mmCIF file of C-alpha atoms in Angstrom:
data_model
loop_
_atom_site.group_PDB
_atom_site.id
_atom_site.type_symbol
_atom_site.label_atom_id
_atom_site.label_comp_id
_atom_site.label_asym_id
_atom_site.label_seq_id
_atom_site.Cartn_x
_atom_site.Cartn_y
_atom_site.Cartn_z
ATOM 1 C CA MET A 204 -140.587 59.935 -103.983
ATOM 2 C CA SER A 205 -140.070 56.135 -104.369
ATOM 3 C CA SER A 206 -137.311 54.381 -106.210
ATOM 4 C CA ALA A 207 -140.078 52.971 -108.235
ATOM 5 C CA GLU A 208 -141.277 56.679 -109.065
ATOM 6 C CA ALA A 209 -138.171 57.708 -109.957
ATOM 7 C CA VAL A 210 -137.867 55.225 -113.076
ATOM 8 C CA LEU A 211 -140.769 54.442 -114.323
ATOM 9 C CA ARG A 212 -144.528 56.099 -115.317
ATOM 10 C CA PRO A 213 -147.964 54.957 -113.524
ATOM 11 C CA PRO A 214 -150.041 52.714 -115.208
ATOM 12 C CA ALA A 215 -152.938 53.385 -117.450
ATOM 13 C CA GLY A 216 -155.959 54.347 -114.538
ATOM 14 C CA ALA A 217 -153.398 55.360 -111.861
ATOM 15 C CA THR A 218 -152.136 58.427 -110.184
ATOM 16 C CA SER A 219 -148.602 56.876 -108.693
ATOM 17 C CA VAL A 220 -146.708 53.738 -109.243
ATOM 18 C CA PRO A 221 -147.781 51.233 -106.901
ATOM 19 C CA GLU A 222 -145.621 50.103 -103.935
ATOM 20 C CA PHE A 223 -142.965 47.291 -104.516
ATOM 21 C CA GLU A 224 -142.743 44.276 -102.561
ATOM 22 C CA SER A 225 -141.468 41.344 -104.142
ATOM 23 C CA GLY A 226 -144.744 42.639 -106.309
ATOM 24 C CA TRP A 227 -146.958 45.389 -106.901
ATOM 25 C CA LYS A 228 -149.044 46.184 -104.443
ATOM 26 C CA LEU A 229 -152.553 47.666 -105.928
ATOM 27 C CA ALA A 230 -154.936 50.498 -104.296
ATOM 28 C CA ASP A 231 -157.202 47.522 -103.468
ATOM 29 C CA GLY A 232 -154.580 45.690 -101.741
ATOM 30 C CA THR A 233 -153.710 42.827 -104.207
ATOM 31 C CA VAL A 234 -149.981 41.940 -104.703
ATOM 32 C CA VAL A 235 -149.599 41.613 -108.197
ATOM 33 C CA PRO A 236 -146.407 40.193 -110.277
ATOM 34 C CA PHE A 237 -145.695 42.420 -113.068
ATOM 35 C CA LEU A 238 -147.572 45.800 -113.429
ATOM 36 C CA SER A 239 -149.339 46.125 -117.453
ATOM 37 C CA TYR A 240 -148.746 48.680 -119.482
ATOM 38 C CA VAL A 241 -150.419 47.519 -122.453
ATOM 39 C CA ASP A 242 -153.872 45.871 -123.132
ATOM 40 C CA ASP A 243 -154.708 42.181 -122.919
ATOM 41 C CA ASP A 244 -155.435 42.149 -126.243
ATOM 42 C CA ALA A 245 -152.123 44.097 -127.675
ATOM 43 C CA ALA A 246 -150.903 42.415 -130.543
ATOM 44 C CA VAL A 247 -147.688 40.690 -129.811
ATOM 45 C CA ASN A 248 -145.100 38.073 -132.295
ATOM 46 C CA TRP A 249 -145.254 35.594 -129.560
ATOM 47 C CA SER A 250 -147.552 33.197 -128.422
ATOM 48 C CA ASP A 251 -148.092 31.402 -124.531
ATOM 49 C CA GLU A 252 -147.336 28.608 -126.889
ATOM 50 C CA LEU A 253 -144.152 29.373 -128.291
ATOM 51 C CA GLU A 254 -143.481 29.884 -124.477
ATOM 52 C CA ASP A 255 -143.606 27.035 -123.280
ATOM 53 C CA LEU A 256 -141.550 25.421 -125.608
ATOM 54 C CA HIS A 257 -138.319 27.497 -125.641
ATOM 55 C CA GLU A 258 -138.874 27.807 -121.446
ATOM 56 C CA GLU A 259 -136.757 24.710 -120.587
ATOM 57 C CA SER A 260 -135.206 24.932 -123.603
ATOM 58 C CA SER A 261 -133.241 28.225 -123.342
ATOM 59 C CA ARG A 262 -131.895 27.730 -119.786
ATOM 60 C CA ASP A 263 -129.760 24.605 -120.663
ATOM 61 C CA HIS A 264 -129.232 24.777 -124.137
ATOM 62 C CA PHE A 265 -125.524 25.499 -124.861
ATOM 63 C CA ILE A 266 -126.014 28.054 -127.286
ATOM 64 C CA ASP A 267 -128.160 30.018 -124.870
ATOM 65 C CA VAL A 268 -125.429 29.234 -122.314
ATOM 66 C CA TRP A 269 -122.843 30.756 -124.142
ATOM 67 C CA THR A 270 -124.923 34.020 -125.108
ATOM 68 C CA ARG A 271 -126.185 35.025 -121.887
ATOM 69 C CA GLY A 272 -122.291 33.983 -121.253
ATOM 70 C CA ALA A 273 -121.270 36.455 -123.435
ATOM 71 C CA MET A 274 -123.866 39.048 -122.864
ATOM 72 C CA LEU A 275 -122.852 39.668 -118.594
ATOM 73 C CA GLU A 276 -118.927 39.780 -120.048
ATOM 74 C CA ARG A 277 -119.250 42.353 -122.145
ATOM 75 C CA LEU A 278 -121.967 44.200 -119.985
ATOM 76 C CA GLY A 279 -119.287 45.928 -117.634
ATOM 77 C CA PRO A 280 -119.550 47.353 -114.316
ATOM 78 C CA VAL A 281 -122.838 48.771 -112.941
ATOM 79 C CA PRO A 282 -122.996 51.151 -109.526
ATOM 80 C CA ALA A 283 -123.626 49.115 -106.602
ATOM 81 C CA ASP A 284 -127.223 51.309 -106.660
ATOM 82 C CA GLY A 285 -127.822 50.926 -110.646
ATOM 83 C CA GLN A 286 -130.412 49.535 -112.706
ATOM 84 C CA ILE A 287 -130.529 46.944 -115.323
ATOM 85 C CA ILE A 288 -133.431 46.690 -117.854
ATOM 86 C CA ASP A 289 -133.904 43.329 -119.240
ATOM 87 C CA LEU A 290 -135.886 43.813 -122.837
ATOM 88 C CA GLY A 291 -137.741 40.903 -123.842
ATOM 89 C CA CYS A 292 -137.618 38.960 -119.790
ATOM 90 C CA SER A 293 -139.511 35.808 -120.976
ATOM 91 C CA THR A 294 -138.992 33.564 -118.235
ATOM 92 C CA GLY A 295 -136.385 35.349 -116.884
ATOM 93 C CA TYR A 296 -132.851 32.825 -116.995
ATOM 94 C CA LEU A 297 -130.979 36.630 -117.993
ATOM 95 C CA LEU A 298 -132.236 38.285 -114.738
ATOM 96 C CA GLU A 299 -131.445 35.090 -113.061
ATOM 97 C CA ASP A 300 -128.042 35.105 -114.252
ATOM 98 C CA LEU A 301 -127.746 39.305 -113.933
ATOM 99 C CA ALA A 302 -128.660 38.693 -110.169
ATOM 100 C CA ALA A 303 -125.888 36.739 -109.587
ATOM 101 C CA ALA A 304 -123.264 38.861 -111.172
ATOM 102 C CA TYR A 305 -124.516 42.007 -109.922
ATOM 103 C CA PRO A 306 -126.142 41.635 -106.688
ATOM 104 C CA GLY A 307 -127.940 44.435 -104.849
ATOM 105 C CA ARG A 308 -128.622 45.940 -108.346
ATOM 106 C CA GLN A 309 -132.329 47.122 -109.615
ATOM 107 C CA LEU A 310 -132.954 44.916 -112.198
ATOM 108 C CA LEU A 311 -135.982 45.054 -114.726
ATOM 109 C CA GLY A 312 -137.839 43.142 -116.606
ATOM 110 C CA VAL A 313 -139.837 43.821 -120.043
ATOM 111 C CA ASP A 314 -141.652 41.747 -121.984
ATOM 112 C CA LEU A 315 -145.310 41.467 -123.575
ATOM 113 C CA VAL A 316 -145.988 37.800 -122.956
ATOM 114 C CA ALA A 317 -147.911 38.037 -119.367
ATOM 115 C CA PRO A 318 -147.436 33.887 -118.624
ATOM 116 C CA GLY A 319 -143.336 34.122 -119.006
ATOM 117 C CA LEU A 320 -143.592 37.227 -117.127
ATOM 118 C CA ALA A 321 -144.933 35.532 -114.198
ATOM 119 C CA LYS A 322 -142.580 32.492 -113.847
ATOM 120 C CA ALA A 323 -140.103 35.404 -114.256
ATOM 121 C CA HIS A 324 -141.436 36.697 -111.402
ATOM 122 C CA GLU A 325 -140.932 33.420 -109.933
ATOM 123 C CA LEU A 326 -137.560 32.972 -110.215
ATOM 124 C CA ILE A 327 -136.413 36.151 -109.398
ATOM 125 C CA PRO A 328 -139.424 37.955 -107.274
ATOM 126 C CA THR A 329 -137.086 41.284 -106.468
ATOM 127 C CA ALA A 330 -137.550 42.420 -109.977
ATOM 128 C CA TRP A 331 -139.405 44.821 -111.279
ATOM 129 C CA LEU A 332 -141.193 43.593 -114.171
ATOM 130 C CA LEU A 333 -143.466 45.254 -116.737
ATOM 131 C CA ARG A 334 -145.504 44.054 -119.713
ATOM 132 C CA ALA A 335 -144.875 47.071 -122.031
ATOM 133 C CA ASP A 336 -144.309 47.495 -125.741
ATOM 134 C CA VAL A 337 -139.888 47.721 -125.818
ATOM 135 C CA CYS A 338 -140.939 50.608 -128.459
ATOM 136 C CA LEU A 339 -143.180 53.003 -125.890
ATOM 137 C CA LEU A 340 -141.257 51.513 -122.238
ATOM 138 C CA PRO A 341 -142.743 53.128 -119.099
ATOM 139 C CA LEU A 342 -139.372 54.831 -117.813
ATOM 140 C CA ALA A 343 -138.330 57.601 -117.606
ATOM 141 C CA ASP A 344 -135.253 59.569 -119.314
ATOM 142 C CA SER A 345 -132.198 58.445 -118.687
ATOM 143 C CA SER A 346 -132.934 56.169 -116.076
ATOM 144 C CA VAL A 347 -130.992 53.308 -116.361
ATOM 145 C CA ASP A 348 -127.397 52.445 -116.125
ATOM 146 C CA ALA A 349 -127.705 49.201 -118.344
ATOM 147 C CA VAL A 350 -129.701 47.164 -121.025
ATOM 148 C CA VAL A 351 -129.462 44.084 -122.140
ATOM 149 C CA THR A 352 -131.497 42.121 -124.342
ATOM 150 C CA ALA A 353 -131.464 38.530 -126.151
ATOM 151 C CA ASN A 354 -133.416 37.721 -129.359
ATOM 152 C CA LEU A 355 -135.578 40.040 -129.400
ATOM 153 C CA LEU A 356 -134.972 43.034 -131.653
ATOM 154 C CA GLU A 357 -135.979 39.756 -134.738
ATOM 155 C CA HIS A 358 -139.304 40.381 -133.430
ATOM 156 C CA VAL A 359 -139.747 43.936 -133.112
ATOM 157 C CA PRO A 360 -141.531 45.049 -137.024
ATOM 158 C CA ASP A 361 -139.689 48.439 -136.141
ATOM 159 C CA ASP A 362 -136.787 47.563 -134.442
ATOM 160 C CA HIS A 363 -135.454 51.182 -134.915
ATOM 161 C CA GLY A 364 -137.560 52.918 -132.868
ATOM 162 C CA ALA A 365 -137.517 50.526 -130.517
ATOM 163 C CA LEU A 366 -133.154 51.183 -130.288
ATOM 164 C CA GLY A 367 -134.443 54.903 -130.089
ATOM 165 C CA GLU A 368 -135.879 53.602 -126.838
ATOM 166 C CA ILE A 369 -132.967 52.218 -125.549
ATOM 167 C CA LEU A 370 -131.214 55.376 -126.408
ATOM 168 C CA ARG A 371 -133.975 57.596 -123.970
ATOM 169 C CA VAL A 372 -133.484 55.416 -121.117
ATOM 170 C CA LEU A 373 -129.774 54.895 -120.684
ATOM 171 C CA LYS A 374 -128.210 56.891 -118.857
ATOM 172 C CA PRO A 375 -125.388 58.827 -120.452
ATOM 173 C CA GLY A 376 -122.122 56.625 -120.462
ATOM 174 C CA GLY A 377 -125.116 53.001 -119.550
ATOM 175 C CA ARG A 378 -124.066 50.563 -122.005
ATOM 176 C CA ALA A 379 -126.193 48.613 -124.015
ATOM 177 C CA VAL A 380 -125.702 44.337 -125.736
ATOM 178 C CA ALA A 381 -128.457 42.918 -127.619
ATOM 179 C CA VAL A 382 -128.370 39.942 -129.797
ATOM 180 C CA ILE A 383 -129.639 38.680 -132.345
ATOM 181 C CA PRO A 384 -130.099 35.719 -134.859
ATOM 182 C CA ALA A 385 -127.736 36.401 -138.016
ATOM 183 C CA GLY A 386 -127.812 35.331 -141.570
ATOM 184 C CA PRO A 387 -131.035 36.723 -143.373
ATOM 185 C CA GLY A 388 -130.468 34.217 -146.192
ATOM 186 C CA THR A 389 -130.501 30.998 -143.673
ATOM 187 C CA TYR A 390 -134.354 32.003 -142.864
ATOM 188 C CA ASP A 391 -136.209 29.389 -143.003
ATOM 189 C CA TYR A 392 -139.578 27.634 -141.613
ATOM 190 C CA TYR A 393 -137.690 27.284 -137.402
ATOM 191 C CA ASP A 394 -138.079 31.420 -138.065
ATOM 192 C CA ARG A 395 -141.090 31.796 -139.042
ATOM 193 C CA PHE A 396 -142.332 29.132 -136.564
ATOM 194 C CA LEU A 397 -141.475 31.530 -134.486
ATOM 195 C CA GLY A 398 -142.026 34.946 -135.146
ATOM 196 C CA HIS A 399 -139.166 36.462 -136.769
ATOM 197 C CA GLU A 400 -138.855 39.729 -138.898
ATOM 198 C CA ARG A 401 -135.713 39.030 -139.660
ATOM 199 C CA ARG A 402 -132.588 37.796 -139.741
ATOM 200 C CA TYR A 403 -129.633 40.252 -139.276
ATOM 201 C CA GLY A 404 -126.785 40.813 -142.130
ATOM 202 C CA LYS A 405 -123.499 41.539 -140.804
ATOM 203 C CA GLY A 406 -123.410 44.900 -139.404
ATOM 204 C CA GLU A 407 -126.863 45.389 -140.063
ATOM 205 C CA LEU A 408 -127.845 45.919 -135.794
ATOM 206 C CA ALA A 409 -125.237 48.365 -135.807
ATOM 207 C CA ARG A 410 -125.374 50.672 -137.976
ATOM 208 C CA LYS A 411 -128.927 50.565 -136.799
ATOM 209 C CA ALA A 412 -127.837 51.707 -133.391
ATOM 210 C CA SER A 413 -125.592 54.386 -134.609
ATOM 211 C CA GLU A 414 -128.243 55.522 -136.746
ATOM 212 C CA ALA A 415 -130.303 56.340 -133.124
ATOM 213 C CA GLY A 416 -127.477 57.282 -132.214
ATOM 214 C CA LEU A 417 -125.747 54.915 -130.120
ATOM 215 C CA GLU A 418 -122.215 54.899 -129.746
ATOM 216 C CA VAL A 419 -120.847 50.921 -130.996
ATOM 217 C CA LEU A 420 -118.355 49.288 -129.496
ATOM 218 C CA GLU A 421 -118.022 45.638 -130.716
ATOM 219 C CA ASP A 422 -119.747 44.031 -133.243
ATOM 220 C CA ALA A 423 -119.194 40.085 -133.097
ATOM 221 C CA HIS A 424 -120.521 36.579 -134.048
ATOM 222 C CA LEU A 425 -121.444 34.017 -131.109
ATOM 223 C CA GLY A 426 -122.455 30.428 -132.557
ATOM 224 C CA SER A 427 -119.084 30.591 -135.170
ATOM 225 C CA ILE A 428 -117.725 27.671 -135.295
ATOM 226 C CA LEU A 429 -120.885 25.592 -135.589
ATOM 227 C CA TYR A 430 -121.869 28.101 -138.739
ATOM 228 C CA PRO A 431 -120.535 26.311 -141.822
ATOM 229 C CA ALA A 432 -123.093 23.238 -140.291
ATOM 230 C CA PHE A 433 -125.970 25.512 -139.163
ATOM 231 C CA TRP A 434 -125.802 27.445 -142.738
ATOM 232 C CA VAL A 435 -126.146 23.842 -144.334
ATOM 233 C CA VAL A 436 -129.081 22.350 -142.165
ATOM 234 C CA LYS A 437 -130.438 25.916 -142.544
ATOM 235 C CA LYS A 438 -130.584 26.077 -146.777
ATOM 236 C CA ARG A 439 -131.686 21.871 -146.350
ATOM 237 C CA ASN A 440 -134.743 23.229 -144.209
ATOM 238 C CA ARG A 441 -135.819 25.791 -146.757
ATOM 239 C CA MET A 442 -135.581 23.299 -149.329
ATOM 240 C CA ARG A 443 -137.579 19.905 -147.858
ATOM 241 C CA TYR A 444 -139.496 21.812 -145.164
ATOM 242 C CA ASP A 445 -139.857 25.682 -146.020
ATOM 243 C CA HIS A 446 -143.921 23.801 -146.974
ATOM 244 C CA LEU A 447 -144.681 22.679 -143.696
ATOM 245 C CA GLU A 448 -147.794 23.849 -141.534
ATOM 246 C CA GLY A 449 -149.901 23.899 -138.528
ATOM 247 C CA ALA A 450 -149.702 21.229 -135.926
ATOM 248 C CA GLU A 451 -146.986 19.770 -138.758
ATOM 249 C CA LEU A 452 -144.904 22.946 -137.890
ATOM 250 C CA GLU A 453 -144.667 22.620 -134.527
ATOM 251 C CA ARG A 454 -143.746 18.765 -134.489
ATOM 252 C CA LYS A 455 -140.641 19.807 -136.835
ATOM 253 C CA VAL A 456 -139.418 22.670 -134.601
ATOM 254 C CA ALA A 457 -139.673 20.998 -131.362
ATOM 255 C CA ALA A 458 -138.182 18.196 -132.653
ATOM 256 C CA ASP A 459 -135.524 20.514 -133.726
ATOM 257 C CA ILE A 460 -135.112 21.721 -130.086
ATOM 258 C CA GLU A 461 -134.981 18.813 -129.149
ATOM 259 C CA GLY A 462 -132.120 16.994 -131.126
ATOM 260 C CA THR A 463 -129.745 19.905 -130.154
ATOM 261 C CA GLN A 464 -130.172 20.324 -126.893
ATOM 262 C CA SER A 465 -127.117 18.196 -124.957
ATOM 263 C CA SER A 466 -124.817 18.450 -127.637
ATOM 264 C CA ALA A 467 -121.753 17.912 -126.273
ATOM 265 C CA PHE A 468 -119.871 19.297 -129.288
ATOM 266 C CA GLY A 469 -121.523 21.939 -129.813
ATOM 267 C CA ALA A 470 -121.280 23.347 -125.728
ATOM 268 C CA LEU A 471 -117.147 22.792 -126.557
ATOM 269 C CA THR A 472 -117.527 25.203 -130.235
ATOM 270 C CA CYS A 473 -118.814 27.360 -127.645
ATOM 271 C CA ARG A 474 -115.724 27.025 -125.389
ATOM 272 C CA ALA A 475 -113.653 27.622 -127.465
ATOM 273 C CA GLU A 476 -115.107 30.241 -128.832
ATOM 274 C CA ARG A 477 -115.145 32.656 -125.977
ATOM 275 C CA ARG A 478 -111.640 31.900 -125.772
ATOM 276 C CA LEU A 479 -111.244 32.852 -129.758
ATOM 277 C CA LEU A 480 -112.830 36.117 -128.890
ATOM 278 C CA ARG A 481 -111.288 36.747 -125.662
ATOM 279 C CA ARG A 482 -108.134 37.088 -127.618
ATOM 280 C CA GLY A 483 -109.652 39.310 -130.488
ATOM 281 C CA VAL A 484 -110.140 36.858 -132.671
ATOM 282 C CA ARG A 485 -113.322 37.860 -134.443
ATOM 283 C CA ILE A 486 -115.210 35.296 -137.101
ATOM 284 C CA PRO A 487 -116.863 37.373 -139.600
ATOM 285 C CA PHE A 488 -120.008 35.024 -139.123
ATOM 286 C CA GLY A 489 -122.329 33.222 -136.922
ATOM 287 C CA VAL A 490 -125.753 32.169 -135.669
ATOM 288 C CA ARG A 491 -126.373 35.307 -133.846
ATOM 289 C CA GLY A 492 -124.955 38.457 -133.773
ATOM 290 C CA ILE A 493 -123.962 40.206 -130.550
ATOM 291 C CA THR A 494 -124.090 44.674 -130.308
ATOM 292 C CA VAL A 495 -122.414 46.773 -128.027
ATOM 293 C CA MET A 496 -123.392 49.830 -127.535
ATOM 294 C CA ARG A 497 -122.900 53.222 -125.143
ATOM 295 C CA ARG A 498 -125.186 56.026 -125.181
ATOM 296 C CA PRO A 499 -122.408 58.333 -125.742
ATOM 297 C CA ALA A 500 -121.796 60.476 -122.363
ATOM 298 C CA VAL A 501 -122.457 64.387 -121.870
ATOM 299 C CA GLY A 502 -120.263 66.535 -124.287
ATOM 300 C CA SER A 503 -119.033 63.729 -126.216
ATOM 301 C CA ASN A 504 -118.539 63.979 -129.924
ATOM 302 C CA ALA A 505 -119.440 60.609 -130.564
#
């Protein structure tokens, strides 16, 4: 049995998992960047257009750089022959950071947007990429050492189901780090355009993780220093722009992203926040939430 077969189930219509060598080799000899476990018309709360809009901004945007760094700091050690899965991997920027931080580990990426997976393959050709539903992962029980997921769960109607899948695929003692948008009262046209089902309240993701059977190790916020200004802008947006639709809405969102892309002040606040978190200072609000979870070890009373 190959290492992939020990972790993955075969795609529909196949009796075994294809061989992998910088791509999946199908029975007809073609090599594809990802395996698909969903129908081509599978419902997804995202689009190719949104993928294009966010692709370049998310690589260098100060809040995204800080988010990826904070996740890596909290993931902890992973065995040298271990597997790390990125749920909602998009175009692969977090996978790229994981490859640098954890050389030699087998990386897996899951997403529902095919163009994003194709771009992720170009960036990280050694990663096993899967087009699959986070609530129905094509992985064996207790098959991965660590899970990361950034800005995915807010797109998932059944986030309880997604957390249950994270618990199922993690090995006992394995760790998961999730980042989500915080502050339900700041939900506005921007969130609506991005297809957010929700912004999370304080402690909401930790509570849902505990209900799923995961042990919560840390529940904190990112973008806390920026949050007061963020809150003011969001409240203004709810009053002035929540009526926007169609092309007008898309232009507004694109302008919002461009307007904060190169904020030196934003980058400075993220560096300050990192120092505060390292000293154990937790501010009870922020632009994003970060929750660190663990599947209880065998025999644990957690």
